[in-house]
PDB file of C-alpha atoms and ligand atoms in Angstrom:
ATOM      1  CA  MET P   1     -16.154   4.318  -4.516  1.00  0.00           C
ATOM      2  CA  LYS P   2     -16.766   5.082  -8.178  1.00  0.00           C
ATOM      3  CA  GLU P   3     -14.134   7.729  -8.644  1.00  0.00           C
ATOM      4  CA  CYS P   4     -11.383   6.215  -6.506  1.00  0.00           C
ATOM      5  CA  LEU P   5      -8.272   5.224  -8.477  1.00  0.00           C
ATOM      6  CA  PHE P   6      -7.415   2.328  -6.168  1.00  0.00           C
ATOM      7  CA  CYS P   7     -11.011   1.036  -6.137  1.00  0.00           C
ATOM      8  CA  LYS P   8     -10.667   0.920  -9.939  1.00  0.00           C
ATOM      9  CA  ILE P   9      -7.461  -1.100  -9.531  1.00  0.00           C
ATOM     10  CA  VAL P  10      -9.298  -3.450  -7.130  1.00  0.00           C
ATOM     11  CA  SER P  11     -12.114  -3.959  -9.668  1.00  0.00           C
ATOM     12  CA  GLY P  12      -9.661  -4.395 -12.561  1.00  0.00           C
ATOM     13  CA  GLU P  13     -10.974  -1.340 -14.426  1.00  0.00           C
ATOM     14  CA  ILE P  14      -7.437   0.103 -14.238  1.00  0.00           C
ATOM     15  CA  PRO P  15      -4.620  -2.393 -14.850  1.00  0.00           C
ATOM     16  CA  SER P  16      -1.905  -3.026 -12.307  1.00  0.00           C
ATOM     17  CA  THR P  17       1.004  -5.385 -11.823  1.00  0.00           C
ATOM     18  CA  LYS P  18      -0.251  -7.466  -8.916  1.00  0.00           C
ATOM     19  CA  VAL P  19       2.153  -9.299  -6.636  1.00  0.00           C
ATOM     20  CA  HIS P  20      -0.421 -10.594  -4.145  1.00  0.00           C
ATOM     21  CA  GLU P  21      -4.175 -10.801  -3.651  1.00  0.00           C
ATOM     22  CA  ASP P  22      -6.465 -12.363  -1.090  1.00  0.00           C
ATOM     23  CA  GLU P  23      -9.972 -11.840   0.254  1.00  0.00           C
ATOM     24  CA  GLN P  24      -9.152  -8.597   2.017  1.00  0.00           C
ATOM     25  CA  LEU P  25      -6.098  -7.137   0.291  1.00  0.00           C
ATOM     26  CA  ILE P  26      -4.346  -6.612  -2.988  1.00  0.00           C
ATOM     27  CA  ALA P  27      -0.730  -5.616  -3.569  1.00  0.00           C
ATOM     28  CA  PHE P  28       0.686  -4.212  -6.797  1.00  0.00           C
ATOM     29  CA  ARG P  29       3.781  -2.398  -8.056  1.00  0.00           C
ATOM     30  CA  ASP P  30       3.864   1.388  -7.785  1.00  0.00           C
ATOM     31  CA  VAL P  31       3.847   3.065 -11.244  1.00  0.00           C
ATOM     32  CA  ASN P  32       6.447   5.568 -10.089  1.00  0.00           C
ATOM     33  CA  PRO P  33       8.816   3.435  -8.006  1.00  0.00           C
ATOM     34  CA  GLN P  34      11.011   5.149  -5.428  1.00  0.00           C
ATOM     35  CA  ALA P  35      13.162   2.053  -4.847  1.00  0.00           C
ATOM     36  CA  PRO P  36      13.963  -1.154  -6.788  1.00  0.00           C
ATOM     37  CA  THR P  37      11.031  -2.750  -4.932  1.00  0.00           C
ATOM     38  CA  HIS P  38       8.089  -0.409  -4.425  1.00  0.00           C
ATOM     39  CA  VAL P  39       4.803  -2.204  -3.806  1.00  0.00           C
ATOM     40  CA  LEU P  40       1.506  -0.792  -2.575  1.00  0.00           C
ATOM     41  CA  ILE P  41      -0.629  -2.941  -0.275  1.00  0.00           C
ATOM     42  CA  ILE P  42      -4.253  -1.855  -0.101  1.00  0.00           C
ATOM     43  CA  PRO P  43      -7.504  -3.131   1.389  1.00  0.00           C
ATOM     44  CA  ARG P  44     -10.171  -4.052  -1.172  1.00  0.00           C
ATOM     45  CA  ARG P  45     -12.597  -1.988   0.888  1.00  0.00           C
ATOM     46  CA  HIS P  46     -12.506   1.774   0.377  1.00  0.00           C
ATOM     47  CA  ILE P  47     -11.106   3.581   3.442  1.00  0.00           C
ATOM     48  CA  GLU P  48     -10.119   7.147   2.663  1.00  0.00           C
ATOM     49  CA  ARG P  49      -7.442   7.787   5.259  1.00  0.00           C
ATOM     50  CA  LEU P  50      -5.854   6.146   8.305  1.00  0.00           C
ATOM     51  CA  THR P  51      -7.820   8.334  10.686  1.00  0.00           C
ATOM     52  CA  ASP P  52     -11.056   6.802   9.307  1.00  0.00           C
ATOM     53  CA  LEU P  53     -10.092   3.374  10.672  1.00  0.00           C
ATOM     54  CA  SER P  54     -12.346   1.865  13.309  1.00  0.00           C
ATOM     55  CA  GLU P  55     -11.475  -0.613  16.080  1.00  0.00           C
ATOM     56  CA  SER P  56     -12.892  -3.423  13.949  1.00  0.00           C
ATOM     57  CA  GLU P  57     -10.259  -2.719  11.291  1.00  0.00           C
ATOM     58  CA  ALA P  58      -7.264  -3.194  13.612  1.00  0.00           C
ATOM     59  CA  GLU P  59      -6.739  -6.711  12.266  1.00  0.00           C
ATOM     60  CA  LEU P  60      -6.838  -5.480   8.678  1.00  0.00           C
ATOM     61  CA  ILE P  61      -3.847  -3.234   9.348  1.00  0.00           C
ATOM     62  CA  GLY P  62      -1.993  -6.162  10.913  1.00  0.00           C
ATOM     63  CA  GLN P  63      -2.761  -8.276   7.839  1.00  0.00           C
ATOM     64  CA  MET P  64      -1.334  -5.523   5.635  1.00  0.00           C
ATOM     65  CA  GLN P  65       1.999  -5.672   7.494  1.00  0.00           C
ATOM     66  CA  LEU P  66       2.039  -9.491   7.431  1.00  0.00           C
ATOM     67  CA  SER P  67       1.487  -9.349   3.657  1.00  0.00           C
ATOM     68  CA  ALA P  68       4.285  -6.808   3.332  1.00  0.00           C
ATOM     69  CA  ASN P  69       6.598  -9.192   5.218  1.00  0.00           C
ATOM     70  CA  LYS P  70       5.756 -12.041   2.821  1.00  0.00           C
ATOM     71  CA  ILE P  71       6.195  -9.867  -0.260  1.00  0.00           C
ATOM     72  CA  ALA P  72       9.526  -8.622   1.118  1.00  0.00           C
ATOM     73  CA  GLU P  73      10.609 -12.284   1.357  1.00  0.00           C
ATOM     74  CA  GLN P  74       9.478 -12.970  -2.231  1.00  0.00           C
ATOM     75  CA  GLU P  75      11.307  -9.869  -3.450  1.00  0.00           C
ATOM     76  CA  GLY P  76      14.515 -10.824  -1.630  1.00  0.00           C
ATOM     77  CA  ILE P  77      14.730  -7.539   0.261  1.00  0.00           C
ATOM     78  CA  VAL P  78      14.623  -8.785   3.849  1.00  0.00           C
ATOM     79  CA  SER P  79      18.348  -9.082   4.510  1.00  0.00           C
ATOM     80  CA  GLY P  80      19.096  -5.649   3.041  1.00  0.00           C
ATOM     81  CA  GLY P  81      16.314  -4.027   5.047  1.00  0.00           C
ATOM     82  CA  PHE P  82      12.980  -2.654   3.918  1.00  0.00           C
ATOM     83  CA  ARG P  83      10.545   0.050   4.930  1.00  0.00           C
ATOM     84  CA  THR P  84       6.752   0.182   5.193  1.00  0.00           C
ATOM     85  CA  VAL P  85       5.105   3.592   5.167  1.00  0.00           C
ATOM     86  CA  PHE P  86       1.600   5.045   5.293  1.00  0.00           C
ATOM     87  CA  ASN P  87       1.156   8.674   4.314  1.00  0.00           C
ATOM     88  CA  CYS P  88      -1.859  10.206   6.045  1.00  0.00           C
ATOM     89  CA  GLY P  89      -3.088  13.580   4.811  1.00  0.00           C
ATOM     90  CA  GLU P  90      -1.830  16.023   2.199  1.00  0.00           C
ATOM     91  CA  GLY P  91       0.917  17.356   4.475  1.00  0.00           C
ATOM     92  CA  ALA P  92       2.413  13.862   4.689  1.00  0.00           C
ATOM     93  CA  GLY P  93       2.250  13.408   0.913  1.00  0.00           C
ATOM     94  CA  GLN P  94      -0.951  11.364   0.592  1.00  0.00           C
ATOM     95  CA  SER P  95      -2.147  11.754  -2.982  1.00  0.00           C
ATOM     96  CA  VAL P  96      -4.543   8.800  -3.376  1.00  0.00           C
ATOM     97  CA  TRP P  97      -7.496   8.777  -0.972  1.00  0.00           C
ATOM     98  CA  HIS P  98      -7.707   5.048  -0.338  1.00  0.00           C
ATOM     99  CA  ILE P  99      -5.347   3.839   2.377  1.00  0.00           C
ATOM    100  CA  HIS P 100      -2.196   2.106   1.144  1.00  0.00           C
ATOM    101  CA  MET P 101       0.969   0.808   2.716  1.00  0.00           C
ATOM    102  CA  HIS P 102       4.135   1.474   0.702  1.00  0.00           C
ATOM    103  CA  LEU P 103       6.689  -1.355   0.826  1.00  0.00           C
ATOM    104  CA  LEU P 104      10.108  -0.074  -0.235  1.00  0.00           C
ATOM    105  CA  GLY P 105      13.395  -1.909  -0.455  1.00  0.00           C
ATOM    106  CA  GLY P 106      16.338  -2.955  -2.572  1.00  0.00           C
ATOM    107  CA  ARG P 107      18.461   0.095  -1.808  1.00  0.00           C
ATOM    108  CA  PRO P 108      19.840   1.763   1.328  1.00  0.00           C
ATOM    109  CA  MET P 109      17.144   3.779   3.128  1.00  0.00           C
ATOM    110  CA  HIS P 110      17.920   7.081   4.764  1.00  0.00           C
ATOM    111  CA  TRP P 111      16.515   8.696   7.865  1.00  0.00           C
ATOM    112  CA  PRO P 112      14.845  11.071   8.412  1.00  0.00           C
ATOM    113  CA  PRO P 113      12.658  10.542   5.327  1.00  0.00           C
ATOM    114  CA  GLY P 114      12.001  13.598   3.158  1.00  0.00           C
TER     115      GLY P 114
HETATM  116  P1  LIG U 201       0.689   8.493  -1.703  1.00  0.00           P
HETATM  117  O1  LIG U 201       1.410   9.674  -2.292  1.00  0.00           O
HETATM  118  O2  LIG U 201       1.216   8.022  -0.385  1.00  0.00           O
HETATM  119  O3  LIG U 201      -0.815   8.739  -1.678  1.00  0.00           O
HETATM  120  O4  LIG U 201       0.965   7.292  -2.693  1.00  0.00           O
HETATM  121  C1  LIG U 201       0.244   7.075  -3.858  1.00  0.00           C
HETATM  122  C2  LIG U 201       1.103   6.220  -4.724  1.00  0.00           C
HETATM  123  O5  LIG U 201       0.294   5.679  -5.752  1.00  0.00           O
HETATM  124  C3  LIG U 201       2.254   6.963  -5.421  1.00  0.00           C
HETATM  125  O6  LIG U 201       3.490   6.370  -5.024  1.00  0.00           O
HETATM  126  C4  LIG U 201       1.961   6.768  -6.902  1.00  0.00           C
HETATM  127  O7  LIG U 201       3.116   6.600  -7.670  1.00  0.00           O
HETATM  128  C5  LIG U 201       1.090   5.523  -6.899  1.00  0.00           C
HETATM  129  N1  LIG U 201       0.193   5.377  -8.023  1.00  0.00           N
HETATM  130  C6  LIG U 201      -0.615   6.324  -8.568  1.00  0.00           C
HETATM  131  N2  LIG U 201      -1.318   5.797  -9.583  1.00  0.00           N
HETATM  132  C7  LIG U 201      -0.970   4.492  -9.672  1.00  0.00           C
HETATM  133  C8  LIG U 201      -1.349   3.400 -10.519  1.00  0.00           C
HETATM  134  N3  LIG U 201      -2.274   3.551 -11.491  1.00  0.00           N
HETATM  135  N4  LIG U 201      -0.771   2.199 -10.339  1.00  0.00           N
HETATM  136  C9  LIG U 201       0.163   2.033  -9.368  1.00  0.00           C
HETATM  137  N5  LIG U 201       0.559   3.004  -8.530  1.00  0.00           N
HETATM  138  C10 LIG U 201       0.012   4.225  -8.683  1.00  0.00           C
END
């Protein structure tokens, strides 16, 4: 998608601090971190929102969590606890219309989230 910010990060048109990339996914640091570790894991393919996922993309979502687990290990945030979050829709705070998993850690997490 030409005008999608995260598609531009995938193509390299917009720079990012990548922590992981593979055939399906890339992961990079959030520009406005909400925790000492705040990484976004996104599919290379443009999918606007979670509710656009099809059955064939079930594995992709699993791969996103497995990547988050590995990055959490690399970042040293497993023992302290970490959180993975998808925001779906404006009411949930989604501001970029290309699905992304937030990986947050490195500080105590509170519940319920804001
Ligand atoms: P959400 O509000 O769930 O849609 O999350 C979008 C996230 O993208 C926010 O946490 C932003 O800080 C982050 N973000 C926006 N632009 C960039 C960028 N150019 N590089 C890295 N993260 C970004």
